[in-house]
PDB file of C-alpha atoms in Angstrom:
ATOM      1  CA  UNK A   1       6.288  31.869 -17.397  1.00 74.00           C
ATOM      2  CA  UNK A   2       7.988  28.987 -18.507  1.00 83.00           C
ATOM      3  CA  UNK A   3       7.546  26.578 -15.363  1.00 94.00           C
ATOM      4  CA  UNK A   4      10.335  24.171 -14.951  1.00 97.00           C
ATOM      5  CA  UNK A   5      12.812  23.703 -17.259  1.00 97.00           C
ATOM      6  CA  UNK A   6      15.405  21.006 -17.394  1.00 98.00           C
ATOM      7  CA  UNK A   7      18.642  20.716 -20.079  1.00 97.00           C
ATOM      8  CA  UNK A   8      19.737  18.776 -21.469  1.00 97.00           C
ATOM      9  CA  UNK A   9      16.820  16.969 -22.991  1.00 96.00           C
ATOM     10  CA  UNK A  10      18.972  14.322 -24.073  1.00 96.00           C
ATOM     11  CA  UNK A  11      22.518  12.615 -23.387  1.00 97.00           C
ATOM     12  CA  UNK A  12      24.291   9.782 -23.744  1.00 97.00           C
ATOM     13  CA  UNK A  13      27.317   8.722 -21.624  1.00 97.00           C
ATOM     14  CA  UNK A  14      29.397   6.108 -21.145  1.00 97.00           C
ATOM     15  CA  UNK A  15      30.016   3.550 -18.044  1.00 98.00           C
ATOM     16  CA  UNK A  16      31.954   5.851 -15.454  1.00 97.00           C
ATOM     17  CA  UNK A  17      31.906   9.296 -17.201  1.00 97.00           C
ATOM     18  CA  UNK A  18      29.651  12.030 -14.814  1.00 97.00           C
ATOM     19  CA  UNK A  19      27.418  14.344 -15.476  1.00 97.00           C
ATOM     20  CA  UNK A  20      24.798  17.366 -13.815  1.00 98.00           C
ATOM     21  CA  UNK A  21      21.432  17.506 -15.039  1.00 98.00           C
ATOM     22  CA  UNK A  22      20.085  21.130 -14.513  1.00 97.00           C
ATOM     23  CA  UNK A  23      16.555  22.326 -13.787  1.00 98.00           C
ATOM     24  CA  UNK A  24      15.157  26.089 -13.023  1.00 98.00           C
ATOM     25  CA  UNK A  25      11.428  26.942 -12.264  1.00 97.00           C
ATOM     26  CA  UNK A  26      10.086  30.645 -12.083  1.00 95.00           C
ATOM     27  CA  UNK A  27       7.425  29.800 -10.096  1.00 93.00           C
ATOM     28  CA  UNK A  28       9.081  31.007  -6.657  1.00 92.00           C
ATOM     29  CA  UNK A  29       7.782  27.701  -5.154  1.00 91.00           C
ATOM     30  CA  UNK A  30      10.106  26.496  -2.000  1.00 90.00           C
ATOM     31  CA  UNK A  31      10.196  22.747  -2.841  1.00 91.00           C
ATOM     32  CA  UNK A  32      11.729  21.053  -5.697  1.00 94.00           C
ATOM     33  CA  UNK A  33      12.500  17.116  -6.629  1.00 95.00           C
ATOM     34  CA  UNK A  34      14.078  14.759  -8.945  1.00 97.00           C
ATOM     35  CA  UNK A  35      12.478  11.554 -10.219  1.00 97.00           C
ATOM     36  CA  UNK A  36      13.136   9.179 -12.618  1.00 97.00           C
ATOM     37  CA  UNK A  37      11.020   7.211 -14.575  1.00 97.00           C
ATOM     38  CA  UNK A  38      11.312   3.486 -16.293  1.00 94.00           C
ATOM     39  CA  UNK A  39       9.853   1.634 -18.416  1.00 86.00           C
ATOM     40  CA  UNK A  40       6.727   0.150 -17.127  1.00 79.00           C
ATOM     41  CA  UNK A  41       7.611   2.030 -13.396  1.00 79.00           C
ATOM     42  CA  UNK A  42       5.707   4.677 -12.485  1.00 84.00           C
ATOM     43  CA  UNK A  43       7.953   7.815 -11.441  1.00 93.00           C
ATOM     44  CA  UNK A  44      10.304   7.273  -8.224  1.00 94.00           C
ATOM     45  CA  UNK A  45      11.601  10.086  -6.410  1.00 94.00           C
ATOM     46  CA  UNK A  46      15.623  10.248  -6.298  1.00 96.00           C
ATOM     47  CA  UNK A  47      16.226  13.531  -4.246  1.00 96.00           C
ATOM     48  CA  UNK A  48      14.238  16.288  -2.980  1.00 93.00           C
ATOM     49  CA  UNK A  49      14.850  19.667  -1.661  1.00 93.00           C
ATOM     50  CA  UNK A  50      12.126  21.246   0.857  1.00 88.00           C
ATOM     51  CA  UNK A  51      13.239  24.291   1.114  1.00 88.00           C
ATOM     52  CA  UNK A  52      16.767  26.463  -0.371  1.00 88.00           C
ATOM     53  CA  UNK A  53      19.757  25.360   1.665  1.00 88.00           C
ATOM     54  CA  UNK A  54      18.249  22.014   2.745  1.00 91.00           C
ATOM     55  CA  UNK A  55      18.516  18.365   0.295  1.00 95.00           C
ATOM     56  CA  UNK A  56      17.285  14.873   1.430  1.00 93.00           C
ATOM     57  CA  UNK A  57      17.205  11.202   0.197  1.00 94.00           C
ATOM     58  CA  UNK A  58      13.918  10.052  -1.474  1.00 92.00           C
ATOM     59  CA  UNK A  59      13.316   6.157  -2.847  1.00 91.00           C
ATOM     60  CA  UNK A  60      16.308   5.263  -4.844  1.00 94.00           C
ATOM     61  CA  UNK A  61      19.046   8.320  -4.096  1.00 96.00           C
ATOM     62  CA  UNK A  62      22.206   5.584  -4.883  1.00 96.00           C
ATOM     63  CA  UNK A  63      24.296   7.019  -7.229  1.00 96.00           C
ATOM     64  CA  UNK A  64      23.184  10.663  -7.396  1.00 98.00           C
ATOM     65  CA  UNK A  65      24.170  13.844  -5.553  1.00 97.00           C
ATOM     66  CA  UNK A  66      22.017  16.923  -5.766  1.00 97.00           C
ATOM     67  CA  UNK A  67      22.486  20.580  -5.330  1.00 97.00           C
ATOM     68  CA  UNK A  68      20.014  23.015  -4.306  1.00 95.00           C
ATOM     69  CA  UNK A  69      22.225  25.956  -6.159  1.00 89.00           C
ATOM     70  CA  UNK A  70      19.584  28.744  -5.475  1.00 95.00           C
ATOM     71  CA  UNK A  71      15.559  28.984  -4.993  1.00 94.00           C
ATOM     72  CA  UNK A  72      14.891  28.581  -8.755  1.00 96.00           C
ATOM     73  CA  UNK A  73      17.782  25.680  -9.675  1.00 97.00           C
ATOM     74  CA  UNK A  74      18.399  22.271  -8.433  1.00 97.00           C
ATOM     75  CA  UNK A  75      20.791  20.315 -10.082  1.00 98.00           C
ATOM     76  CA  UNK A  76      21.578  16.392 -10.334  1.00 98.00           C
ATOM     77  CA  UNK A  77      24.922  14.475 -10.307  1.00 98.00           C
ATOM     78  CA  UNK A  78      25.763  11.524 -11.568  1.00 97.00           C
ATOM     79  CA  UNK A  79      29.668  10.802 -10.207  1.00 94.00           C
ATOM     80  CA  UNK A  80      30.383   7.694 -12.504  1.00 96.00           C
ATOM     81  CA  UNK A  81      27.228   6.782 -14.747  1.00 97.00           C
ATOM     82  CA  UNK A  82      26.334   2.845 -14.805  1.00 97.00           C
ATOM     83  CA  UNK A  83      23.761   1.882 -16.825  1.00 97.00           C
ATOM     84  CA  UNK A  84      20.992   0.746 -14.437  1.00 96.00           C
ATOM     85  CA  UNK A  85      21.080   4.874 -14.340  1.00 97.00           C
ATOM     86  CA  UNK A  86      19.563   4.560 -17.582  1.00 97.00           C
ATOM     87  CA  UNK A  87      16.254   6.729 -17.757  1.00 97.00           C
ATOM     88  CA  UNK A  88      14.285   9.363 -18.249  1.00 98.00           C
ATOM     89  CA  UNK A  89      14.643  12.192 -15.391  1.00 98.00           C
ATOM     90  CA  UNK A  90      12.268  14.282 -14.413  1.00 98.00           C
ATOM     91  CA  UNK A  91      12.349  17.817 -12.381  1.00 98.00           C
ATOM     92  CA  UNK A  92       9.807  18.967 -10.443  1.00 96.00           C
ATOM     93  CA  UNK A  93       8.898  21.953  -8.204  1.00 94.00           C
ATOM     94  CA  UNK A  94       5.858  22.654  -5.897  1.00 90.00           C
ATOM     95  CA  UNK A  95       3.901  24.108  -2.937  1.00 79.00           C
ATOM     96  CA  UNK A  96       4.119  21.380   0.003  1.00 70.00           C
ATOM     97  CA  UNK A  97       2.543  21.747   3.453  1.00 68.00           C
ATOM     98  CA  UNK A  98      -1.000  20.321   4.621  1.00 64.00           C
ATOM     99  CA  UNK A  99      -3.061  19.714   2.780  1.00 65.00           C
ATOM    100  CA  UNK A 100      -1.627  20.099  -0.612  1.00 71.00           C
ATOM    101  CA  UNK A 101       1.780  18.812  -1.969  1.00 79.00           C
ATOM    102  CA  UNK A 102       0.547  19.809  -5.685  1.00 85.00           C
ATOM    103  CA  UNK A 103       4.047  19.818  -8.348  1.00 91.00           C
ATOM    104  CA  UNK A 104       4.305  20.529 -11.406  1.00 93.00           C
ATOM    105  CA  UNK A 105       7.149  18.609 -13.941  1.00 96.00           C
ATOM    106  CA  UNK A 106       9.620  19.647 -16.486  1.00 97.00           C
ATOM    107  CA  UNK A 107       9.827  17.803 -19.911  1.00 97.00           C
ATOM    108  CA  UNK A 108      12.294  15.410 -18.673  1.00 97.00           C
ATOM    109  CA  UNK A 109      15.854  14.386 -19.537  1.00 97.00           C
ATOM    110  CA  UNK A 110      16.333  11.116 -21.649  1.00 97.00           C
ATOM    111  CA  UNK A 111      19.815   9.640 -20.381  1.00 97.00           C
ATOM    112  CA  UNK A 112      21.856   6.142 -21.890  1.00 97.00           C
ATOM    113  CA  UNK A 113      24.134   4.932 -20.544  1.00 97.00           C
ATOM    114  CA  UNK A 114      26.767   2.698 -22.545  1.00 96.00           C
TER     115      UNK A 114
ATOM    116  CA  UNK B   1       3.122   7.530   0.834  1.00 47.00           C
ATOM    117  CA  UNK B   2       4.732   3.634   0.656  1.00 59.00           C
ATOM    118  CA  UNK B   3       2.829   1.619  -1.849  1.00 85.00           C
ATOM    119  CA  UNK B   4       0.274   2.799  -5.061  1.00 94.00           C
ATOM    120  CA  UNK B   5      -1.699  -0.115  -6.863  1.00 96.00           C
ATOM    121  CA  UNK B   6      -3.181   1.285  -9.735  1.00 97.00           C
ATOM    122  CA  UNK B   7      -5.301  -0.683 -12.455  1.00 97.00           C
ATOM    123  CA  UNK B   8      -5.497  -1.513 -15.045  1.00 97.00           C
ATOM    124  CA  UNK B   9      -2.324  -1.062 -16.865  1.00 96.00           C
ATOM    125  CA  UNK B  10      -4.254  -0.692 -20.271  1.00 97.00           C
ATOM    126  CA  UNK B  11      -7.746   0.371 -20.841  1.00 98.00           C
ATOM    127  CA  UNK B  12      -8.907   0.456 -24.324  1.00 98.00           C
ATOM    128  CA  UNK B  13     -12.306   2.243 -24.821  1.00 98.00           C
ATOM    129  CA  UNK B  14     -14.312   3.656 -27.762  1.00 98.00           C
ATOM    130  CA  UNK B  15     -14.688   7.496 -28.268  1.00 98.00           C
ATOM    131  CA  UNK B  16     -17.865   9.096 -26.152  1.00 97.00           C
ATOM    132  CA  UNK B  17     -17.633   6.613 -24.044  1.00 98.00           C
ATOM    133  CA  UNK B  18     -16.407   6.640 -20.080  1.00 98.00           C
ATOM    134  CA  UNK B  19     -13.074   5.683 -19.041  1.00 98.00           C
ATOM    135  CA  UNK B  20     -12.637   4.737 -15.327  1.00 98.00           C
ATOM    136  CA  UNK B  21      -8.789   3.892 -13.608  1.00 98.00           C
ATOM    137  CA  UNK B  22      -8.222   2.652  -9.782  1.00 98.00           C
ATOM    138  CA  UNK B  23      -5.979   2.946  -7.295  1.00 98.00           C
ATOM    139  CA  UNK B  24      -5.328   1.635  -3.765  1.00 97.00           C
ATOM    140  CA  UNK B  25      -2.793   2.776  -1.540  1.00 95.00           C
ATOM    141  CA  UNK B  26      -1.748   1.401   1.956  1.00 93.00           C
ATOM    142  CA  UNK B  27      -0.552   4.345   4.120  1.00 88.00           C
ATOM    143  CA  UNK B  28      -3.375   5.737   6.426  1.00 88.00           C
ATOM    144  CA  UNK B  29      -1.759   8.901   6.964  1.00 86.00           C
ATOM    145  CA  UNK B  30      -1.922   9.485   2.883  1.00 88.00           C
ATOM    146  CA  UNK B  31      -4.396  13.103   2.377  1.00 88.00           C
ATOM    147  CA  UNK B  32      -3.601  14.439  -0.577  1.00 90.00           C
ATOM    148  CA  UNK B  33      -4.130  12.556  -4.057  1.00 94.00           C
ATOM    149  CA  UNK B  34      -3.514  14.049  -7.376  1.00 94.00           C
ATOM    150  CA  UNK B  35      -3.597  12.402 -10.814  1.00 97.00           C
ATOM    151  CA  UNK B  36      -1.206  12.824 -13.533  1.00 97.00           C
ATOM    152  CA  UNK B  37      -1.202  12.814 -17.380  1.00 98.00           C
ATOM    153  CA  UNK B  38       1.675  11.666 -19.510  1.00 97.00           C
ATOM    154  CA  UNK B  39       1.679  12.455 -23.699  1.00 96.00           C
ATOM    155  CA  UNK B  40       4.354  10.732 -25.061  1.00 93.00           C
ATOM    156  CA  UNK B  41       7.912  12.549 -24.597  1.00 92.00           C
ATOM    157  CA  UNK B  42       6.580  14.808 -22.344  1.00 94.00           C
ATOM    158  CA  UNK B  43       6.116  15.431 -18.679  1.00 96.00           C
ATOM    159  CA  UNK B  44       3.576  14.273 -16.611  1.00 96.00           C
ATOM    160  CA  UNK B  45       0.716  17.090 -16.060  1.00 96.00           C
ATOM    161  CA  UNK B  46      -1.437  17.856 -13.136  1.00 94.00           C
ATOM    162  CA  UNK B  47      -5.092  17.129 -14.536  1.00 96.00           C
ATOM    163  CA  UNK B  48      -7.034  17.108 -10.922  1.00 96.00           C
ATOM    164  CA  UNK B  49      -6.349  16.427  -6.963  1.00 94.00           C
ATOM    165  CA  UNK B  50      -8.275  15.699  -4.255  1.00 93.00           C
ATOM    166  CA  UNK B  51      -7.707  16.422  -0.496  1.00 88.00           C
ATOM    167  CA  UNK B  52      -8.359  13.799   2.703  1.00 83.00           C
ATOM    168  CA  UNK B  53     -11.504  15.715   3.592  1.00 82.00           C
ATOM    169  CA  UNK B  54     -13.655  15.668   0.286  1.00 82.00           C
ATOM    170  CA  UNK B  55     -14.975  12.331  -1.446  1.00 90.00           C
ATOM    171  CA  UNK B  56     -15.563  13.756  -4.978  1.00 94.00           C
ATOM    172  CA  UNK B  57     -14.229  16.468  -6.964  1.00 94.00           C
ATOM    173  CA  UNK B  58     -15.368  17.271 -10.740  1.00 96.00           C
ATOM    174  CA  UNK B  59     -13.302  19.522 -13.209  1.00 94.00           C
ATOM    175  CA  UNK B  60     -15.601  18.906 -16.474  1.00 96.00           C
ATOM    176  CA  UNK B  61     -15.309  15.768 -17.762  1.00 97.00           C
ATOM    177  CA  UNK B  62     -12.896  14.447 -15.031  1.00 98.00           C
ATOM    178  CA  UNK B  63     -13.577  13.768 -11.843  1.00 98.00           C
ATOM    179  CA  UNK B  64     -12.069  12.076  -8.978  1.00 97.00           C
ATOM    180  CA  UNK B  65     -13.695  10.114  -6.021  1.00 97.00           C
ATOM    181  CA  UNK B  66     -12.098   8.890  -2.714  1.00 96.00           C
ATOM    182  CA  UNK B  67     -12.884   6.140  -0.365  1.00 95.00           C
ATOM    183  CA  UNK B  68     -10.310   6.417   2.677  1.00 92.00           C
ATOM    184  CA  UNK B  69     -11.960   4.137   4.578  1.00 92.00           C
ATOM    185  CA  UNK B  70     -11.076   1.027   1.619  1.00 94.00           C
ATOM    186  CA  UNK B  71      -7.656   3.396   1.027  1.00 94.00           C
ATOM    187  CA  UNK B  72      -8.614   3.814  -2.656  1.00 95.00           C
ATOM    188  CA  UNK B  73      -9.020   6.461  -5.647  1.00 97.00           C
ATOM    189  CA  UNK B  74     -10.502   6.388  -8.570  1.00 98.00           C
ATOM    190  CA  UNK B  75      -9.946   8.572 -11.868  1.00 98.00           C
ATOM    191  CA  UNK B  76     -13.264   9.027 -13.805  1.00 98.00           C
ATOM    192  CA  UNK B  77     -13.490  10.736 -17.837  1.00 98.00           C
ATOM    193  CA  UNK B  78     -16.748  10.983 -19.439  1.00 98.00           C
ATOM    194  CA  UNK B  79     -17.390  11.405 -22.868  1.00 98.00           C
ATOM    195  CA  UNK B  80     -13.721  10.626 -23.878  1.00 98.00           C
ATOM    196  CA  UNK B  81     -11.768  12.277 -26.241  1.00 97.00           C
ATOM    197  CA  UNK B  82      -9.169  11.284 -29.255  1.00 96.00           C
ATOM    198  CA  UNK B  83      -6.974  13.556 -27.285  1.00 96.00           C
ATOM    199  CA  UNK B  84      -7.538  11.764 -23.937  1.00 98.00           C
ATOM    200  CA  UNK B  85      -5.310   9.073 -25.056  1.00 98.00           C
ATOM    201  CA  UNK B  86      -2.164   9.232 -22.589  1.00 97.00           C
ATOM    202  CA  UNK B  87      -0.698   7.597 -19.672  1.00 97.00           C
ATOM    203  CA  UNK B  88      -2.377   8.607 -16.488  1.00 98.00           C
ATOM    204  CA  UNK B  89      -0.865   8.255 -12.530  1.00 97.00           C
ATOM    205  CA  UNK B  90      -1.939   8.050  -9.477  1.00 97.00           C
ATOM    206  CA  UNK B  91      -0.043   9.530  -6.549  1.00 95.00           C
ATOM    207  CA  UNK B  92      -0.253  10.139  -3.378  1.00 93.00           C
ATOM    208  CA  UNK B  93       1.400  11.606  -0.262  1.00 87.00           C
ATOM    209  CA  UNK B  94       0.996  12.220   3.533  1.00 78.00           C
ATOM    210  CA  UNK B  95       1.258  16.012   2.963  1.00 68.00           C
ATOM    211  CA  UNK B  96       1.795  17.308   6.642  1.00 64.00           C
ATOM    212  CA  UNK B  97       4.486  14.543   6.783  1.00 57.00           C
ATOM    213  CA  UNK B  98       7.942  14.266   7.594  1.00 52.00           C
ATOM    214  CA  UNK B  99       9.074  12.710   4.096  1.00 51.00           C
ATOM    215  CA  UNK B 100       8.455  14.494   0.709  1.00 70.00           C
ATOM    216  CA  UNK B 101       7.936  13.435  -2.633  1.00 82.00           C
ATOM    217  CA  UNK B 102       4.476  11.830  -4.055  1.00 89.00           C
ATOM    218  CA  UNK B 103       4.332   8.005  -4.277  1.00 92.00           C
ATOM    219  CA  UNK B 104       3.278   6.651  -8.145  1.00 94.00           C
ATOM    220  CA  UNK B 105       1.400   4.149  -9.462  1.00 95.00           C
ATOM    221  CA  UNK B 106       2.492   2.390 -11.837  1.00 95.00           C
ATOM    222  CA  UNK B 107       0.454   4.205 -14.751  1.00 96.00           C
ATOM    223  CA  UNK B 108      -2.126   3.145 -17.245  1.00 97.00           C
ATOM    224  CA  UNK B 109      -2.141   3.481 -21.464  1.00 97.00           C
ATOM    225  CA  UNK B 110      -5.644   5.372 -22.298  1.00 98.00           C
ATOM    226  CA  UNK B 111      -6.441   4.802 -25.288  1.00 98.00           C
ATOM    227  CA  UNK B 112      -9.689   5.847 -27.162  1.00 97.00           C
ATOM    228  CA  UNK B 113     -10.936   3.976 -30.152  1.00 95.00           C
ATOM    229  CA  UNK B 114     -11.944   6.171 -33.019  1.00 91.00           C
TER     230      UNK B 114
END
């Protein structure tokens, strides 16, 4: 199995130019999520998507659209990239539902913006 | 899960010897806790959780305690390793609740002196 996977691992973009982030899991787990992490931050959840069909906002979702495409892919979208988007992004997917909400992460996506 | 203290930020200790990080949250409702670790350029990896009803779990040389009564956590490694050195998190969430997503600390550098 190869867990979650996220591409691309790395992209640069300039002020106002968009972009999707993609990330797949084989795990068949229902719930899936999109964090990003800075420097000195811990990670803070963006979006997050409980179950297929269904998407809502986590701490910081300004800026972003996601896309729960299918059970195993949940994609990110940045409509016009500023650079306080700057970060590393992470993907994960997980069993939730008391008492557990146990996730496991991708290798992350390292995104500049100019 | 709304707020994760987590100290220190960098803990320097020599190899064999024990390596202990905190964290406090502040939600009540919080009953699931798992800890994270971070090698550098890659994604953050389960290492251990607890659950609300248990006050110690051990997985070899880790181990995890909780006090919900003082709303805090505490990450344990004996005999550390060279390849302990990483950036651990905290987390936590209120598993059976309505919003998703684990809350972060802010991390903190392991590193074991050789």
């Amino acid at each position: 199995n190869a867990g979650v996977t996220q591409t691309p691992k790395f992209q640069v973009l300039k002020t106002g130019q968009s972009m999707t982030l993609q990330c797949a899991q084989d795990m068949n787990h229902n719930s899936m999520y999109w964090y990003r992490q800075d420097p000195g931050m811990g990670l803070r959840l963006i979006y997050y998507s409980a179950s297929e069909g269904t998407t809502d906002k986590g701490e910081v979702p300004n800026g972003y659209n996601v896309s729960r495409l299918n059970k195993r892919e949940f994609s990110l979208r940045l409509e016009s990239a500023a650079p306080s988007q700057t970060s590393v992004y992470f993907c994960a997917s997980g069993r939730r539902g008391p008492p557990t909400n146990e996730q496991f992460f991708g290798p992350g996506t390292r995104l500049t913006v100019l | 899960g709304e707020n994760v203290e987590q100290h220190p930020s960098t803990l320097s200790v020599q190899e064999g010897d024990s390596a202990v990080i905190k964290c406090t949250y502040s939600d009540s409702a919080s009953n699931y806790f798992p800890w994270y670790k971070q090698e550098l350029g890659k994604g953050p990896q389960l290492i251990i959780d607890i659950r609300s009803n248990v006050g110690e779990k051990k997985d070899q040389r880790i181990a995890v305690t909780l006090n919900k009564t003082a709303k805090h956590f505490s990450l344990h490694i004996t005999e550390t390793q060279p390849e302990d050195s990483a950036v651990y998190f905290c987390a936590e969430c209120n598993s059976g609740g309505g919003a998703d997503g684990l809350t972060f600390g802010k991390g903190t550098h392991l590193i074991i002196q050789p």
